[in-house]
Protein backbone atom coordinates (compact mmCIF):
# COMPACT_ATOMS: atom_id res chain seq x y z
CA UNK A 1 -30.23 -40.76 48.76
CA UNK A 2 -28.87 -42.29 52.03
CA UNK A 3 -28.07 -40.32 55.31
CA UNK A 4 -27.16 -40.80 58.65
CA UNK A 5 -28.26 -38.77 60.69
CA UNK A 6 -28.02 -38.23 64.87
CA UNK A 7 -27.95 -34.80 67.49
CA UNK A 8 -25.32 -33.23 65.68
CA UNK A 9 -25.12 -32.46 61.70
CA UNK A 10 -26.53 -34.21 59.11
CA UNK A 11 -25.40 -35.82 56.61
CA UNK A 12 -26.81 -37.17 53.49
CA UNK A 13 -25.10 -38.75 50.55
CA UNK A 14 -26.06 -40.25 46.83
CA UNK A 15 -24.80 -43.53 46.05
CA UNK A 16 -26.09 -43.26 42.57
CA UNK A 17 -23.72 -39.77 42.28
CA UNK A 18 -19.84 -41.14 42.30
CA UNK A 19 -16.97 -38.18 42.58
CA UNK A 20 -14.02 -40.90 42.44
CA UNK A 21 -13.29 -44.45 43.56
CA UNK A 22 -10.38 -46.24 44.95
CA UNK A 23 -8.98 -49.17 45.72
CA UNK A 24 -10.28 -48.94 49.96
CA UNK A 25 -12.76 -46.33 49.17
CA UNK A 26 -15.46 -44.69 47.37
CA UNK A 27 -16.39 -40.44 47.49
CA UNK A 28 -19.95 -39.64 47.11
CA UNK A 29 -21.36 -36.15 46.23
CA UNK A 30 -23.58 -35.33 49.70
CA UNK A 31 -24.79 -32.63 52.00
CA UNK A 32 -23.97 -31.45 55.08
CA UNK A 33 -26.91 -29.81 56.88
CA UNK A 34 -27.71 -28.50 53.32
CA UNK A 35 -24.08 -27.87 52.05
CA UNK A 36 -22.85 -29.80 49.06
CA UNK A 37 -19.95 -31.81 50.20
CA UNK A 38 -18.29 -35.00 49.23
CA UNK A 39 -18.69 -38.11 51.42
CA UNK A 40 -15.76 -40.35 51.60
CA UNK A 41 -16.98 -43.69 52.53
CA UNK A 42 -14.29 -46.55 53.85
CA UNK A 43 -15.01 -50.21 54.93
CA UNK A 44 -13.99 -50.58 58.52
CA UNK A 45 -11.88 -53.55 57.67
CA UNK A 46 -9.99 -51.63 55.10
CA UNK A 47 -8.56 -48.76 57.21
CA UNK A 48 -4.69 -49.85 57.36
CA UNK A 49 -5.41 -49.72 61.32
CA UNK A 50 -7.79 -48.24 63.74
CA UNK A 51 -7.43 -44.55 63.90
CA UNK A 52 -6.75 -43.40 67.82
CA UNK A 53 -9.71 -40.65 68.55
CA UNK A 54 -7.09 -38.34 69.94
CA UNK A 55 -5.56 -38.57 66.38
CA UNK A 56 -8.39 -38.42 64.43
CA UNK A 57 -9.42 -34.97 65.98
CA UNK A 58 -5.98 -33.89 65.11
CA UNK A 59 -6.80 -34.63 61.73
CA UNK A 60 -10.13 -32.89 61.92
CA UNK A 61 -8.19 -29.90 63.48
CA UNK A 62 -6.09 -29.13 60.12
CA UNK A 63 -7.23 -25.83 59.05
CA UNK A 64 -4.79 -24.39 56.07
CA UNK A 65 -6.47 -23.08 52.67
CA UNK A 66 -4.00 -25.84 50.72
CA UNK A 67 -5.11 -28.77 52.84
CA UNK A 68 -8.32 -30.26 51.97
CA UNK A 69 -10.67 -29.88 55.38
CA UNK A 70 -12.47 -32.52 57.04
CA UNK A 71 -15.84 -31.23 58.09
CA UNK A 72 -17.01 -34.23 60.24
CA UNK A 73 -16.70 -37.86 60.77
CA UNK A 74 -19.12 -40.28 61.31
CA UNK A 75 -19.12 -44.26 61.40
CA UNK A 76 -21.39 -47.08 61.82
CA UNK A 77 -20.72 -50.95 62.11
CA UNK A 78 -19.04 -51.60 58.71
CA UNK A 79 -18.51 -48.09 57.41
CA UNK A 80 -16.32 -44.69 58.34
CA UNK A 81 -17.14 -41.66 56.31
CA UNK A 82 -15.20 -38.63 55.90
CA UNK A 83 -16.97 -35.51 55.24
CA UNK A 84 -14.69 -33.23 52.86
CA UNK A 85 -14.80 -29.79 51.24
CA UNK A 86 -16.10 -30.67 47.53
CA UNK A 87 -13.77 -30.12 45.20
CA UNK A 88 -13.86 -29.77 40.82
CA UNK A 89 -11.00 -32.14 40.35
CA UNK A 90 -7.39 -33.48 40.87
CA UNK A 91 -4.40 -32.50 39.44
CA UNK A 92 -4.28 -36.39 37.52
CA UNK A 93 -7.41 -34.81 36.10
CA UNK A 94 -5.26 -31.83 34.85
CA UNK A 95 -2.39 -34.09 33.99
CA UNK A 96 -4.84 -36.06 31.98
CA UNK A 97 -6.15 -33.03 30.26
CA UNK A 98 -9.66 -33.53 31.45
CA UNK A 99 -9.63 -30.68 33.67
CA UNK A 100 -9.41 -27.06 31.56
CA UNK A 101 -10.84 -25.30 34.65
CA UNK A 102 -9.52 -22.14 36.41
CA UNK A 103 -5.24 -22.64 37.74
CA UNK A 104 -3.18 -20.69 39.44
CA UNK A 105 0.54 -20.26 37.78
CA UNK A 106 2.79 -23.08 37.56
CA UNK A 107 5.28 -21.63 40.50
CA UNK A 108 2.30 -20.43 42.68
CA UNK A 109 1.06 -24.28 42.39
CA UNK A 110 3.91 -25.51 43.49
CA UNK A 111 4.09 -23.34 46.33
CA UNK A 112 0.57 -23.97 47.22
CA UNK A 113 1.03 -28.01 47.20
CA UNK A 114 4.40 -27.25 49.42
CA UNK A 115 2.69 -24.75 52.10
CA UNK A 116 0.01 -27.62 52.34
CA UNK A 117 2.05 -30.60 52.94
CA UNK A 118 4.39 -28.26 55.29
CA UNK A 119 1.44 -27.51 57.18
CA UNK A 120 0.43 -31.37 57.45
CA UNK A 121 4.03 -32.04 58.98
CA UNK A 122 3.99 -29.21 61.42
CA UNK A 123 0.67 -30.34 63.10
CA UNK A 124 2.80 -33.80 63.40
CA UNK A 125 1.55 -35.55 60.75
CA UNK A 126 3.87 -37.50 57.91
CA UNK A 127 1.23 -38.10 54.57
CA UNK A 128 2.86 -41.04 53.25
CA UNK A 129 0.78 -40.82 49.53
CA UNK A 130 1.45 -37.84 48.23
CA UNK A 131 0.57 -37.79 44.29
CA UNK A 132 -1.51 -36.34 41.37
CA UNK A 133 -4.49 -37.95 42.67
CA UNK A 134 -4.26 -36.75 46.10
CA UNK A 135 -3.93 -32.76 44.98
CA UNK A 136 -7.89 -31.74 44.48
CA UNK A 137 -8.62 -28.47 42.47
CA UNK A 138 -10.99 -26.42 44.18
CA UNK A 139 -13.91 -24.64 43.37
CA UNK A 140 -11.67 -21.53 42.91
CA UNK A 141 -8.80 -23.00 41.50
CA UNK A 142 -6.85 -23.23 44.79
CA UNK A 143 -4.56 -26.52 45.15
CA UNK A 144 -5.31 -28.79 48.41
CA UNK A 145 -3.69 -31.71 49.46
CA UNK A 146 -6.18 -34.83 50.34
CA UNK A 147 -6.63 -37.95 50.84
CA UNK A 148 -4.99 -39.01 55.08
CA UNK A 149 -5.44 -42.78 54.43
CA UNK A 150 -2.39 -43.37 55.32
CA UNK A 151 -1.30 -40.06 57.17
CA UNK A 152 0.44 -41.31 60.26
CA UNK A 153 1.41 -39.48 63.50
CA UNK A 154 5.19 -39.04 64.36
CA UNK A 155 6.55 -40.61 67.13
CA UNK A 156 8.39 -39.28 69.66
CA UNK A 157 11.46 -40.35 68.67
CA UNK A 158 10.69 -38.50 65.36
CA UNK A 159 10.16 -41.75 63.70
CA UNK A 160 6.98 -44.15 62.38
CA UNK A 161 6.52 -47.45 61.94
CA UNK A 162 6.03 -47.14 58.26
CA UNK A 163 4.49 -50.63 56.44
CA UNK A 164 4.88 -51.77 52.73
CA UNK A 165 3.88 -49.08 50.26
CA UNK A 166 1.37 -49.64 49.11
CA UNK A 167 -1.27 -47.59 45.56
CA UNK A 168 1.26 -45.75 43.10
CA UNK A 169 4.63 -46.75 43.90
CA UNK A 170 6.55 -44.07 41.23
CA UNK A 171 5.74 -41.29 44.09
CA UNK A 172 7.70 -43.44 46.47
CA UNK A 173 11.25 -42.38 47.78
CA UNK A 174 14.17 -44.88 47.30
CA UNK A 175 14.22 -46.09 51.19
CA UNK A 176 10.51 -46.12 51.35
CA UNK A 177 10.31 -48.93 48.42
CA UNK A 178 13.36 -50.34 50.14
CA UNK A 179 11.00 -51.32 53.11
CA UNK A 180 9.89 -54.59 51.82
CA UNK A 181 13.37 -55.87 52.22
CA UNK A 182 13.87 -54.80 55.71
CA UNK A 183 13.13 -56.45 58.71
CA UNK A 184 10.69 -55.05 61.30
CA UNK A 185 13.74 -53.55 63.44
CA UNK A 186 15.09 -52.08 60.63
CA UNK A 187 12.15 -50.25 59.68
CA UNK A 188 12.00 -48.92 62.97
CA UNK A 189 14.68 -46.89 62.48
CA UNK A 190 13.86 -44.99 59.74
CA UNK A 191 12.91 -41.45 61.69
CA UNK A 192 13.40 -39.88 57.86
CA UNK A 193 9.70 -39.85 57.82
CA UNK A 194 9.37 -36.20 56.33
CA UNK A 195 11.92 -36.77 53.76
CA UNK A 196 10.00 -39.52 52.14
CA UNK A 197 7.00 -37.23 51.74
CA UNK A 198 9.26 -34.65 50.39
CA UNK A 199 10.53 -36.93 47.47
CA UNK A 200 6.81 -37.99 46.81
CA UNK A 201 6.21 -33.57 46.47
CA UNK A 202 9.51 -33.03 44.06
CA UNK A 203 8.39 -36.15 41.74
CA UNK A 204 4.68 -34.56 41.22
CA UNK A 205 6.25 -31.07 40.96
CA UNK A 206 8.29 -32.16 37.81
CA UNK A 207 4.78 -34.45 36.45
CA UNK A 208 2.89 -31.22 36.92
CA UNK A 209 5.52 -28.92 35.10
CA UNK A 210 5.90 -31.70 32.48
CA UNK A 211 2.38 -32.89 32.12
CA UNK A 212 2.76 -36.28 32.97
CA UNK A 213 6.58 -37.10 32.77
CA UNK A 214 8.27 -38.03 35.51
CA UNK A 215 11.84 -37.28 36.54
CA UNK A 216 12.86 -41.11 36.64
CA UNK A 217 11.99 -41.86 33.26
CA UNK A 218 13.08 -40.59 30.08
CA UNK A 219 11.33 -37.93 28.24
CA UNK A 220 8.25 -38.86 26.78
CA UNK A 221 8.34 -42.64 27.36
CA UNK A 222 6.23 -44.85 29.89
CA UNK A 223 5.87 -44.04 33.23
CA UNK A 224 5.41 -47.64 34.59
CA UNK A 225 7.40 -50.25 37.04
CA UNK A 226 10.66 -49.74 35.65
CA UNK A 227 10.25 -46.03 37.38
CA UNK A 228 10.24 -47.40 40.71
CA UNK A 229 13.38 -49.45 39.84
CA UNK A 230 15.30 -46.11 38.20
CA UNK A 231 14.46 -44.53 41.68
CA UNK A 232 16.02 -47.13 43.95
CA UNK A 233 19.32 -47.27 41.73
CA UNK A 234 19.34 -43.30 41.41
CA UNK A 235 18.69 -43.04 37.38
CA UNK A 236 17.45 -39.54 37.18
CA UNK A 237 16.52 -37.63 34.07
CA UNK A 238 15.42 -34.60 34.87
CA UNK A 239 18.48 -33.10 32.77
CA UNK A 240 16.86 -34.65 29.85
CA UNK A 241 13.41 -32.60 30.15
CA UNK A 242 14.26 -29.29 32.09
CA UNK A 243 17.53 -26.62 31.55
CA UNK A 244 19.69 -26.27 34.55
CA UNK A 245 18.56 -22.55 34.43
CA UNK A 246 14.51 -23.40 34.70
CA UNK A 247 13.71 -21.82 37.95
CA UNK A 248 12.45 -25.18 39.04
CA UNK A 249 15.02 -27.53 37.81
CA UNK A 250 17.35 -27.20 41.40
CA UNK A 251 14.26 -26.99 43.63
CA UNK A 252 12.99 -30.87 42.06
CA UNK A 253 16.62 -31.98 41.93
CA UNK A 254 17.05 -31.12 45.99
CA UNK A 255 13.91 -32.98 46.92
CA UNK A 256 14.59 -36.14 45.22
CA UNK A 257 18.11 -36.60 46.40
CA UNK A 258 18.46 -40.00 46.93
CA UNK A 259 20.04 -39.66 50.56
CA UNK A 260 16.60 -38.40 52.59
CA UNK A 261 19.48 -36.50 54.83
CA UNK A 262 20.82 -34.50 51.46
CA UNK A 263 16.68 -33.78 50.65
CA UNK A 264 15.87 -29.42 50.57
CA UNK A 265 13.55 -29.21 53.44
CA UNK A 266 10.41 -27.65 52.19
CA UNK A 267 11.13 -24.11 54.36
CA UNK A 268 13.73 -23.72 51.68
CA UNK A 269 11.61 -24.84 48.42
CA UNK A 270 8.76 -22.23 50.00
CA UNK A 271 11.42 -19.72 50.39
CA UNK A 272 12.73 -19.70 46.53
CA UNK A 273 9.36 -20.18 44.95
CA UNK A 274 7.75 -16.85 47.05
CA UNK A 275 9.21 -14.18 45.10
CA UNK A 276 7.73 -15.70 42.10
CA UNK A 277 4.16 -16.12 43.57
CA UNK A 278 4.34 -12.13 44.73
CA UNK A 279 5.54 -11.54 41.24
CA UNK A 280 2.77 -13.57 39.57
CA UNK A 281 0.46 -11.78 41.86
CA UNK A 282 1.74 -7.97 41.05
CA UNK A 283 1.37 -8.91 37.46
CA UNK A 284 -1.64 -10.54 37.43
């Protein structure tokens, strides 16, 4: 058991106990003053670049029951760790089958995952890796977006200077995979910055309905690199796996337009899928 420990709260974390691991990172199962937690630790060196205090508090700040919370924040000479609200699992975990825990409805999860990342962009905030991995499954089967590795503030001109993407590419929007091609002007004028997230969000809406397939591929086959080439030449086949009358099918369909100026803005995907989510509820 290691902790680090100063004036304020303390934290204490077990390297031996693993939650998940990724490429820049590793989550430990912990305590804060007492409370199980899980401990995201992330090598200094790794963090894409130095997170502005001012920021970081902003981060710290997000308070919205479909946004994973960040307790506290410590860091020492080769380590930051994020303190986060433990969680049972992700939604790759459902996916995957390996989670049979407690869900809410399919259109209430979808709702949940878009009030979260709504929230993210109205405290200023563009997520930049939204995908199965980065949904957690709490405790009580509520939906929260995770994972601000790469969450970047907006600028004032509404834009971001946005870098090569980089983890699981099929989540990516057209212009976003574009960026490698672009030169460092060009990429900053991209001010589409929600848009991008919202193409990420209608992708892992159809993989969640689906379990697994994905709306640039074909029904039932591979989701691997030719995905991310379907999505910058516009090869959609979400015709192929959903009826045009599935309450979802135009929702998915508007947020992975392939023109991020054509994309449903997520007040208008929150505004279809509410009636359902009361309904749900009065049924329930």
């Amino acid at each position: 058991m290691e902790s680090t420990e100063n004036q304020g709260p303390v934290m204490t974390f077990s390297r031996e106990n693993i939650l998940g691991r990724g490429a820049f990172a590793c989550v430990f199962a912990g305590t804060l003053n007492g409370v199980p937690v899980a401990v995201k630790r992330i090598q200094l060196h790794d963090l894409e670049d130095e997170i502005q205090a001012h920021e970081e508090n902003k981060l710290k700040s997000m308070d919205h029951e479909n946004v994973l919370k960040i307790l506290h924040t410590e860091e020492n000479e080769d380590f930051k760790f994020l303190v986060l609200e433990l969680c049972e699992a992700t939604l790759h975990d459902y996916i995957r089958r390996r989670y049979v825990g407690d869900m809410p409805t399919d259109p209430n999860a979808l709702h949940q995952m878009a009030s979260g990342l709504s929230y993210i962009h109205s405290k200023g905030f563009v997520h930049r890796n939204v995908k199965p991995e980065n949904v957690l499954i709490s405790q009580t089967g509520v939906l929260k977006i995770a994972d601000f590795g790469y969450c970047k503030p907006f600028r004032k001109t509404s834009s971001f200077s946005m870098s090569i993407p980089r983890g699981n590419r099929i989540y990516c929007s057209p212009e976003f995979l574009q960026l490698e091609s672009k030169t460092k002007e060009e990429k900053e004028k991209i001010n589409n910055d929600k848009a991008i997230d919202i193409f990420s969000l209608g992708c892992l809406f159809f993989c969640y309905i689906k379990m697994g397939d994905h709306p640039f591929a074909k029904p039932g086959s591979p989701v691997n690199y030719t995905v991310t080439s379907n999505i910058v030449y516009g090869k959609k086949y979400l015709h192929l796996a959903m009826t045009r009358e599935h309450y979802a099918f135009d929702i998915i369909d508007g947020m992975t337009q392939a023109v991020p100026e054509d994309r449903w803005k997520l007040e208008r995907v929150i505004e279809l899928l509410t009636p359902r989510v009361v309904k749900d509820k009065t049924n329930a």
